[in-house]
PDB file of C-alpha atoms in Angstrom:
ATOM      1  CA  UNK A  15      83.375 253.677 122.427  1.00  0.00           C
ATOM      2  CA  UNK A  16      80.393 251.331 122.388  1.00  0.00           C
ATOM      3  CA  UNK A  17      77.835 251.138 119.584  1.00  0.00           C
ATOM      4  CA  UNK A  18      75.192 252.780 121.829  1.00  0.00           C
ATOM      5  CA  UNK A  19      77.430 255.734 122.576  1.00  0.00           C
ATOM      6  CA  UNK A  20      78.209 256.113 118.889  1.00  0.00           C
ATOM      7  CA  UNK A  21      74.535 256.298 117.939  1.00  0.00           C
ATOM      8  CA  UNK A  22      73.792 258.927 120.600  1.00  0.00           C
ATOM      9  CA  UNK A  23      76.456 261.327 119.366  1.00  0.00           C
ATOM     10  CA  UNK A  24      76.655 263.269 116.138  1.00  0.00           C
ATOM     11  CA  UNK A  25      80.096 264.173 114.807  1.00  0.00           C
ATOM     12  CA  UNK A  26      80.275 267.769 113.527  1.00  0.00           C
ATOM     13  CA  UNK A  27      83.028 269.821 111.964  1.00  0.00           C
ATOM     14  CA  UNK A  28      86.241 270.079 113.970  1.00  0.00           C
ATOM     15  CA  UNK A  29      85.354 266.693 115.576  1.00  0.00           C
ATOM     16  CA  UNK A  30      82.823 268.426 117.869  1.00  0.00           C
ATOM     17  CA  UNK A  31      80.027 266.143 119.105  1.00  0.00           C
ATOM     18  CA  UNK A  32      76.489 266.992 120.121  1.00  0.00           C
ATOM     19  CA  UNK A  33      74.546 264.373 122.060  1.00  0.00           C
ATOM     20  CA  UNK A  34      71.011 265.019 120.840  1.00  0.00           C
ATOM     21  CA  UNK A  35      68.442 262.749 119.231  1.00  0.00           C
ATOM     22  CA  UNK A  36      68.134 263.299 115.494  1.00  0.00           C
ATOM     23  CA  UNK A  37      64.937 264.028 113.578  1.00  0.00           C
ATOM     24  CA  UNK A  38      64.440 264.615 109.858  1.00  0.00           C
ATOM     25  CA  UNK A  39      66.609 267.607 108.947  1.00  0.00           C
ATOM     26  CA  UNK A  40      64.386 269.732 106.710  1.00  0.00           C
ATOM     27  CA  UNK A  41      61.208 269.458 108.804  1.00  0.00           C
ATOM     28  CA  UNK A  42      63.238 270.237 111.923  1.00  0.00           C
ATOM     29  CA  UNK A  43      64.645 273.388 110.327  1.00  0.00           C
ATOM     30  CA  UNK A  44      61.169 274.460 109.191  1.00  0.00           C
ATOM     31  CA  UNK A  45      59.769 273.962 112.691  1.00  0.00           C
ATOM     32  CA  UNK A  46      62.498 276.112 114.253  1.00  0.00           C
ATOM     33  CA  UNK A  47      62.276 278.870 111.647  1.00  0.00           C
ATOM     34  CA  UNK A  48      58.487 278.956 111.999  1.00  0.00           C
ATOM     35  CA  UNK A  49      58.707 280.098 115.621  1.00  0.00           C
ATOM     36  CA  UNK A  50      61.779 282.329 115.275  1.00  0.00           C
ATOM     37  CA  UNK A  51      61.125 286.014 115.961  1.00  0.00           C
ATOM     38  CA  UNK A  52      64.512 287.037 114.545  1.00  0.00           C
ATOM     39  CA  UNK A  53      66.993 285.624 111.989  1.00  0.00           C
ATOM     40  CA  UNK A  54      68.697 282.431 113.179  1.00  0.00           C
ATOM     41  CA  UNK A  55      72.371 281.784 112.451  1.00  0.00           C
ATOM     42  CA  UNK A  56      73.340 278.584 110.691  1.00  0.00           C
ATOM     43  CA  UNK A  57      75.469 277.429 113.625  1.00  0.00           C
ATOM     44  CA  UNK A  58      72.556 277.927 116.045  1.00  0.00           C
ATOM     45  CA  UNK A  59      70.267 275.921 113.777  1.00  0.00           C
ATOM     46  CA  UNK A  60      72.869 273.148 113.441  1.00  0.00           C
ATOM     47  CA  UNK A  61      73.265 272.961 117.205  1.00  0.00           C
ATOM     48  CA  UNK A  62      69.497 272.772 117.705  1.00  0.00           C
ATOM     49  CA  UNK A  63      68.878 269.996 115.161  1.00  0.00           C
ATOM     50  CA  UNK A  64      72.123 268.089 115.828  1.00  0.00           C
ATOM     51  CA  UNK A  65      73.436 268.041 112.272  1.00  0.00           C
ATOM     52  CA  UNK A  66      76.784 269.233 110.867  1.00  0.00           C
ATOM     53  CA  UNK A  67      76.853 272.878 109.815  1.00  0.00           C
ATOM     54  CA  UNK A  68      77.646 271.932 106.223  1.00  0.00           C
ATOM     55  CA  UNK A  69      74.565 269.720 105.953  1.00  0.00           C
ATOM     56  CA  UNK A  70      72.366 272.381 107.532  1.00  0.00           C
ATOM     57  CA  UNK A  71      73.668 275.026 105.131  1.00  0.00           C
ATOM     58  CA  UNK A  72      72.908 272.764 102.181  1.00  0.00           C
ATOM     59  CA  UNK A  73      69.430 271.945 103.503  1.00  0.00           C
ATOM     60  CA  UNK A  74      68.590 275.633 104.034  1.00  0.00           C
ATOM     61  CA  UNK A  75      69.605 276.453 100.473  1.00  0.00           C
ATOM     62  CA  UNK A  76      67.507 273.563  99.175  1.00  0.00           C
ATOM     63  CA  UNK A  77      64.468 274.730 101.164  1.00  0.00           C
ATOM     64  CA  UNK A  78      64.835 278.293  99.848  1.00  0.00           C
ATOM     65  CA  UNK A  79      65.076 276.992  96.250  1.00  0.00           C
ATOM     66  CA  UNK A  80      62.061 274.721  96.787  1.00  0.00           C
ATOM     67  CA  UNK A  81      59.903 277.585  98.065  1.00  0.00           C
ATOM     68  CA  UNK A  82      60.936 279.737  95.082  1.00  0.00           C
ATOM     69  CA  UNK A  83      60.186 276.953  92.607  1.00  0.00           C
ATOM     70  CA  UNK A  84      56.726 276.374  94.107  1.00  0.00           C
ATOM     71  CA  UNK A  85      56.051 280.138  94.362  1.00  0.00           C
ATOM     72  CA  UNK A  86      54.996 279.861  98.001  1.00  0.00           C
ATOM     73  CA  UNK A  87      53.472 282.876  99.751  1.00  0.00           C
ATOM     74  CA  UNK A  88      56.626 283.078 101.842  1.00  0.00           C
ATOM     75  CA  UNK A  89      60.334 282.726 101.154  1.00  0.00           C
ATOM     76  CA  UNK A  90      63.405 281.774 103.151  1.00  0.00           C
ATOM     77  CA  UNK A  91      66.151 284.396 103.154  1.00  0.00           C
ATOM     78  CA  UNK A  92      69.651 284.579 104.583  1.00  0.00           C
ATOM     79  CA  UNK A  93      69.838 288.194 105.758  1.00  0.00           C
ATOM     80  CA  UNK A  94      72.580 289.595 107.965  1.00  0.00           C
ATOM     81  CA  UNK A  95      74.037 286.171 108.663  1.00  0.00           C
ATOM     82  CA  UNK A  96      70.721 284.669 109.798  1.00  0.00           C
ATOM     83  CA  UNK A  97      67.866 282.716 108.201  1.00  0.00           C
ATOM     84  CA  UNK A  98      64.226 283.712 108.515  1.00  0.00           C
ATOM     85  CA  UNK A  99      60.870 283.410 106.740  1.00  0.00           C
ATOM     86  CA  UNK A 100      59.580 286.502 104.948  1.00  0.00           C
ATOM     87  CA  UNK A 101      56.402 287.285 103.023  1.00  0.00           C
ATOM     88  CA  UNK A 102      57.038 286.990  99.283  1.00  0.00           C
ATOM     89  CA  UNK A 103      57.021 290.404  97.653  1.00  0.00           C
ATOM     90  CA  UNK A 104      54.273 289.486  95.190  1.00  0.00           C
ATOM     91  CA  UNK A 105      51.859 288.897  98.085  1.00  0.00           C
ATOM     92  CA  UNK A 106      52.862 291.821 100.298  1.00  0.00           C
ATOM     93  CA  UNK A 107      49.749 293.783  99.267  1.00  0.00           C
ATOM     94  CA  UNK A 108      47.484 291.031 100.617  1.00  0.00           C
ATOM     95  CA  UNK A 109      49.169 291.128 104.032  1.00  0.00           C
ATOM     96  CA  UNK A 110      49.214 294.916 104.080  1.00  0.00           C
ATOM     97  CA  UNK A 111      45.491 295.085 103.304  1.00  0.00           C
ATOM     98  CA  UNK A 112      44.690 292.614 106.067  1.00  0.00           C
ATOM     99  CA  UNK A 113      46.724 294.530 108.643  1.00  0.00           C
ATOM    100  CA  UNK A 114      45.310 297.906 107.650  1.00  0.00           C
ATOM    101  CA  UNK A 115      41.733 296.622 107.800  1.00  0.00           C
ATOM    102  CA  UNK A 116      42.346 295.424 111.348  1.00  0.00           C
ATOM    103  CA  UNK A 117      43.872 298.750 112.363  1.00  0.00           C
ATOM    104  CA  UNK A 118      40.953 300.739 110.948  1.00  0.00           C
ATOM    105  CA  UNK A 119      38.299 298.766 112.826  1.00  0.00           C
ATOM    106  CA  UNK A 120      36.951 300.855 115.698  1.00  0.00           C
ATOM    107  CA  UNK A 121      37.444 299.645 119.234  1.00  0.00           C
ATOM    108  CA  UNK A 122      34.275 298.777 121.101  1.00  0.00           C
ATOM    109  CA  UNK A 123      33.281 300.413 124.364  1.00  0.00           C
ATOM    110  CA  UNK A 124      34.388 297.247 126.154  1.00  0.00           C
ATOM    111  CA  UNK A 125      37.853 297.477 124.596  1.00  0.00           C
ATOM    112  CA  UNK A 126      38.171 301.164 125.456  1.00  0.00           C
ATOM    113  CA  UNK A 127      37.209 300.493 129.076  1.00  0.00           C
ATOM    114  CA  UNK A 128      39.723 297.640 129.306  1.00  0.00           C
ATOM    115  CA  UNK A 129      42.437 299.804 127.749  1.00  0.00           C
ATOM    116  CA  UNK A 130      41.681 302.552 130.277  1.00  0.00           C
ATOM    117  CA  UNK A 131      42.060 300.160 133.203  1.00  0.00           C
ATOM    118  CA  UNK A 132      45.415 298.954 131.876  1.00  0.00           C
ATOM    119  CA  UNK A 133      46.580 302.540 131.338  1.00  0.00           C
ATOM    120  CA  UNK A 134      45.815 303.623 134.911  1.00  0.00           C
ATOM    121  CA  UNK A 135      46.636 300.411 136.781  1.00  0.00           C
ATOM    122  CA  UNK A 136      49.677 299.187 134.834  1.00  0.00           C
ATOM    123  CA  UNK A 137      51.444 296.893 135.121  1.00  0.00           C
ATOM    124  CA  UNK A 138      48.339 294.819 135.737  1.00  0.00           C
ATOM    125  CA  UNK A 139      47.239 291.221 135.205  1.00  0.00           C
ATOM    126  CA  UNK A 140      44.220 290.104 133.199  1.00  0.00           C
ATOM    127  CA  UNK A 141      42.630 288.823 136.382  1.00  0.00           C
ATOM    128  CA  UNK A 142      42.761 292.265 137.994  1.00  0.00           C
ATOM    129  CA  UNK A 143      41.415 293.933 134.870  1.00  0.00           C
ATOM    130  CA  UNK A 144      38.570 291.398 134.844  1.00  0.00           C
ATOM    131  CA  UNK A 145      37.903 292.080 138.541  1.00  0.00           C
ATOM    132  CA  UNK A 146      37.719 295.833 137.979  1.00  0.00           C
ATOM    133  CA  UNK A 147      35.446 295.499 134.943  1.00  0.00           C
ATOM    134  CA  UNK A 148      33.378 292.640 136.336  1.00  0.00           C
ATOM    135  CA  UNK A 149      33.677 290.519 133.164  1.00  0.00           C
ATOM    136  CA  UNK A 150      36.185 288.205 131.508  1.00  0.00           C
ATOM    137  CA  UNK A 151      38.458 290.346 129.299  1.00  0.00           C
ATOM    138  CA  UNK A 152      40.569 287.654 127.603  1.00  0.00           C
ATOM    139  CA  UNK A 153      39.137 288.281 124.128  1.00  0.00           C
ATOM    140  CA  UNK A 154      39.408 292.050 124.422  1.00  0.00           C
ATOM    141  CA  UNK A 155      42.975 291.829 125.727  1.00  0.00           C
ATOM    142  CA  UNK A 156      43.964 289.721 122.717  1.00  0.00           C
ATOM    143  CA  UNK A 157      42.585 292.434 120.453  1.00  0.00           C
ATOM    144  CA  UNK A 158      44.522 295.145 122.289  1.00  0.00           C
ATOM    145  CA  UNK A 159      47.702 293.048 122.059  1.00  0.00           C
ATOM    146  CA  UNK A 160      47.196 292.454 118.330  1.00  0.00           C
ATOM    147  CA  UNK A 161      46.585 296.139 117.765  1.00  0.00           C
ATOM    148  CA  UNK A 162      49.863 297.006 119.492  1.00  0.00           C
ATOM    149  CA  UNK A 163      48.155 299.100 122.184  1.00  0.00           C
ATOM    150  CA  UNK A 164      49.097 296.759 125.033  1.00  0.00           C
ATOM    151  CA  UNK A 165      52.159 294.579 125.632  1.00  0.00           C
ATOM    152  CA  UNK A 166      53.425 292.086 128.201  1.00  0.00           C
ATOM    153  CA  UNK A 167      55.391 293.536 131.117  1.00  0.00           C
ATOM    154  CA  UNK A 168      56.807 290.553 133.003  1.00  0.00           C
ATOM    155  CA  UNK A 169      55.096 288.410 135.619  1.00  0.00           C
ATOM    156  CA  UNK A 170      53.556 288.961 139.020  1.00  0.00           C
ATOM    157  CA  UNK A 171      55.985 287.610 141.625  1.00  0.00           C
ATOM    158  CA  UNK A 172      53.168 286.375 143.872  1.00  0.00           C
ATOM    159  CA  UNK A 173      50.799 284.727 141.372  1.00  0.00           C
ATOM    160  CA  UNK A 174      53.014 284.164 138.346  1.00  0.00           C
ATOM    161  CA  UNK A 175      50.396 285.826 136.135  1.00  0.00           C
ATOM    162  CA  UNK A 176      51.492 287.818 133.105  1.00  0.00           C
ATOM    163  CA  UNK A 177      51.393 291.574 133.600  1.00  0.00           C
ATOM    164  CA  UNK A 178      50.405 294.062 130.898  1.00  0.00           C
ATOM    165  CA  UNK A 179      51.095 297.711 130.163  1.00  0.00           C
ATOM    166  CA  UNK A 180      50.336 300.201 127.413  1.00  0.00           C
ATOM    167  CA  UNK A 181      52.794 300.772 124.567  1.00  0.00           C
ATOM    168  CA  UNK A 182      54.415 303.768 122.945  1.00  0.00           C
ATOM    169  CA  UNK A 183      51.967 303.308 120.083  1.00  0.00           C
ATOM    170  CA  UNK A 184      49.124 303.823 122.572  1.00  0.00           C
ATOM    171  CA  UNK A 185      50.610 307.160 123.641  1.00  0.00           C
ATOM    172  CA  UNK A 186      51.036 308.133 120.003  1.00  0.00           C
ATOM    173  CA  UNK A 187      47.416 307.299 119.188  1.00  0.00           C
ATOM    174  CA  UNK A 188      45.987 309.378 122.051  1.00  0.00           C
ATOM    175  CA  UNK A 189      48.383 312.259 121.386  1.00  0.00           C
ATOM    176  CA  UNK A 190      50.494 312.370 124.562  1.00  0.00           C
ATOM    177  CA  UNK A 191      54.205 311.878 125.116  1.00  0.00           C
ATOM    178  CA  UNK A 192      54.072 310.113 128.492  1.00  0.00           C
ATOM    179  CA  UNK A 193      51.678 308.512 130.944  1.00  0.00           C
ATOM    180  CA  UNK A 194      52.108 311.536 133.210  1.00  0.00           C
ATOM    181  CA  UNK A 195      49.956 313.496 130.765  1.00  0.00           C
ATOM    182  CA  UNK A 196      46.938 311.226 131.241  1.00  0.00           C
ATOM    183  CA  UNK A 197      43.987 312.845 133.043  1.00  0.00           C
ATOM    184  CA  UNK A 198      43.889 312.335 136.803  1.00  0.00           C
ATOM    185  CA  UNK A 199      41.338 309.529 136.809  1.00  0.00           C
ATOM    186  CA  UNK A 200      43.235 306.833 138.695  1.00  0.00           C
ATOM    187  CA  UNK A 201      41.954 307.891 142.170  1.00  0.00           C
ATOM    188  CA  UNK A 202      38.394 307.230 140.997  1.00  0.00           C
ATOM    189  CA  UNK A 203      39.096 303.631 140.029  1.00  0.00           C
ATOM    190  CA  UNK A 204      38.325 301.096 142.771  1.00  0.00           C
ATOM    191  CA  UNK A 205      41.230 299.854 144.874  1.00  0.00           C
ATOM    192  CA  UNK A 206      41.946 296.136 144.941  1.00  0.00           C
ATOM    193  CA  UNK A 207      41.106 296.034 148.670  1.00  0.00           C
ATOM    194  CA  UNK A 208      37.629 297.345 147.928  1.00  0.00           C
ATOM    195  CA  UNK A 209      37.301 294.946 145.037  1.00  0.00           C
ATOM    196  CA  UNK A 210      38.106 291.967 147.228  1.00  0.00           C
ATOM    197  CA  UNK A 211      35.208 292.882 149.533  1.00  0.00           C
ATOM    198  CA  UNK A 212      32.885 293.289 146.565  1.00  0.00           C
ATOM    199  CA  UNK A 213      33.996 290.006 145.033  1.00  0.00           C
ATOM    200  CA  UNK A 214      33.456 288.217 148.349  1.00  0.00           C
ATOM    201  CA  UNK A 215      29.853 289.453 148.363  1.00  0.00           C
ATOM    202  CA  UNK A 216      29.408 288.412 144.731  1.00  0.00           C
ATOM    203  CA  UNK A 217      30.521 284.822 145.349  1.00  0.00           C
ATOM    204  CA  UNK A 218      28.455 284.414 148.530  1.00  0.00           C
ATOM    205  CA  UNK A 219      25.781 281.687 148.218  1.00  0.00           C
ATOM    206  CA  UNK A 220      22.575 283.068 146.775  1.00  0.00           C
ATOM    207  CA  UNK A 221      19.295 282.433 148.624  1.00  0.00           C
ATOM    208  CA  UNK A 222      17.264 279.503 147.338  1.00  0.00           C
ATOM    209  CA  UNK A 223      14.195 280.611 145.405  1.00  0.00           C
ATOM    210  CA  UNK A 224      10.922 279.202 146.646  1.00  0.00           C
ATOM    211  CA  UNK A 225       9.553 279.101 143.110  1.00  0.00           C
ATOM    212  CA  UNK A 226      11.397 278.505 139.833  1.00  0.00           C
ATOM    213  CA  UNK A 227      11.663 281.414 137.440  1.00  0.00           C
ATOM    214  CA  UNK A 228       9.067 281.254 134.668  1.00  0.00           C
ATOM    215  CA  UNK A 229      10.242 279.912 131.330  1.00  0.00           C
ATOM    216  CA  UNK A 230      11.342 282.454 128.770  1.00  0.00           C
ATOM    217  CA  UNK A 231      12.446 284.928 131.491  1.00  0.00           C
ATOM    218  CA  UNK A 232      16.059 284.108 132.441  1.00  0.00           C
ATOM    219  CA  UNK A 233      17.659 285.741 135.405  1.00  0.00           C
ATOM    220  CA  UNK A 234      19.409 289.026 134.637  1.00  0.00           C
ATOM    221  CA  UNK A 235      22.483 287.564 136.331  1.00  0.00           C
ATOM    222  CA  UNK A 236      22.672 284.490 134.101  1.00  0.00           C
ATOM    223  CA  UNK A 237      25.564 283.975 131.689  1.00  0.00           C
ATOM    224  CA  UNK A 238      29.284 283.442 131.996  1.00  0.00           C
ATOM    225  CA  UNK A 239      30.248 287.083 132.369  1.00  0.00           C
ATOM    226  CA  UNK A 240      32.324 287.174 129.183  1.00  0.00           C
ATOM    227  CA  UNK A 241      32.510 290.085 126.782  1.00  0.00           C
ATOM    228  CA  UNK A 242      30.253 289.317 123.777  1.00  0.00           C
ATOM    229  CA  UNK A 243      32.877 290.546 121.272  1.00  0.00           C
ATOM    230  CA  UNK A 244      36.582 290.607 120.674  1.00  0.00           C
ATOM    231  CA  UNK A 245      36.925 294.350 121.133  1.00  0.00           C
ATOM    232  CA  UNK A 246      36.298 295.758 117.657  1.00  0.00           C
ATOM    233  CA  UNK A 247      33.214 297.016 115.887  1.00  0.00           C
ATOM    234  CA  UNK A 248      32.416 296.096 112.281  1.00  0.00           C
ATOM    235  CA  UNK A 249      33.062 298.872 109.816  1.00  0.00           C
TER     236      UNK A 249
END
């Protein structure tokens, strides 16, 4: 085996080799654990970073001890055979207060309208919700996602856009057990075919004004058409 081949391979336990470029071990583990949404097994972490399992196990233990020694706001635990970051118990009240404050904030009218469109047109993309409401709903949709009222539901096969639907928590909050119990309002919402005609009229070139609008009196149609808030009212 040549020197180049030797450098490109990492020998692991049981003489297994993984041909991956190496980076610093501890920072690599931290980066992976930071984005993990469930506990990661030691073997999976070792495979991802390209280090022997024994070295990864030692590094994970050292990181956990370091966080404990520095009394970080988080800790690294090995639970159920997997490693994951958790909020340190001493600071759980801070996180709980933050989450509860966000849940108690009232939804704005804009957020309620957006949530209604999703409920009756789901699964639906942000673009279609924006078309129905006539404004950009990105900020409001983020609020609904953070509040657990809306969730992703795959992608549109034609456009590749993310689709969204309401959650079980949404049903719980409005006091129904299924979407079938929602009031029969869907027929009154505009169909996409009608919306396309309306949008075509909206984007048609506007007539040129013979005189400029006086200063201090902007056009009522000026602006970027974006919701002025993120979907919650201050309490």
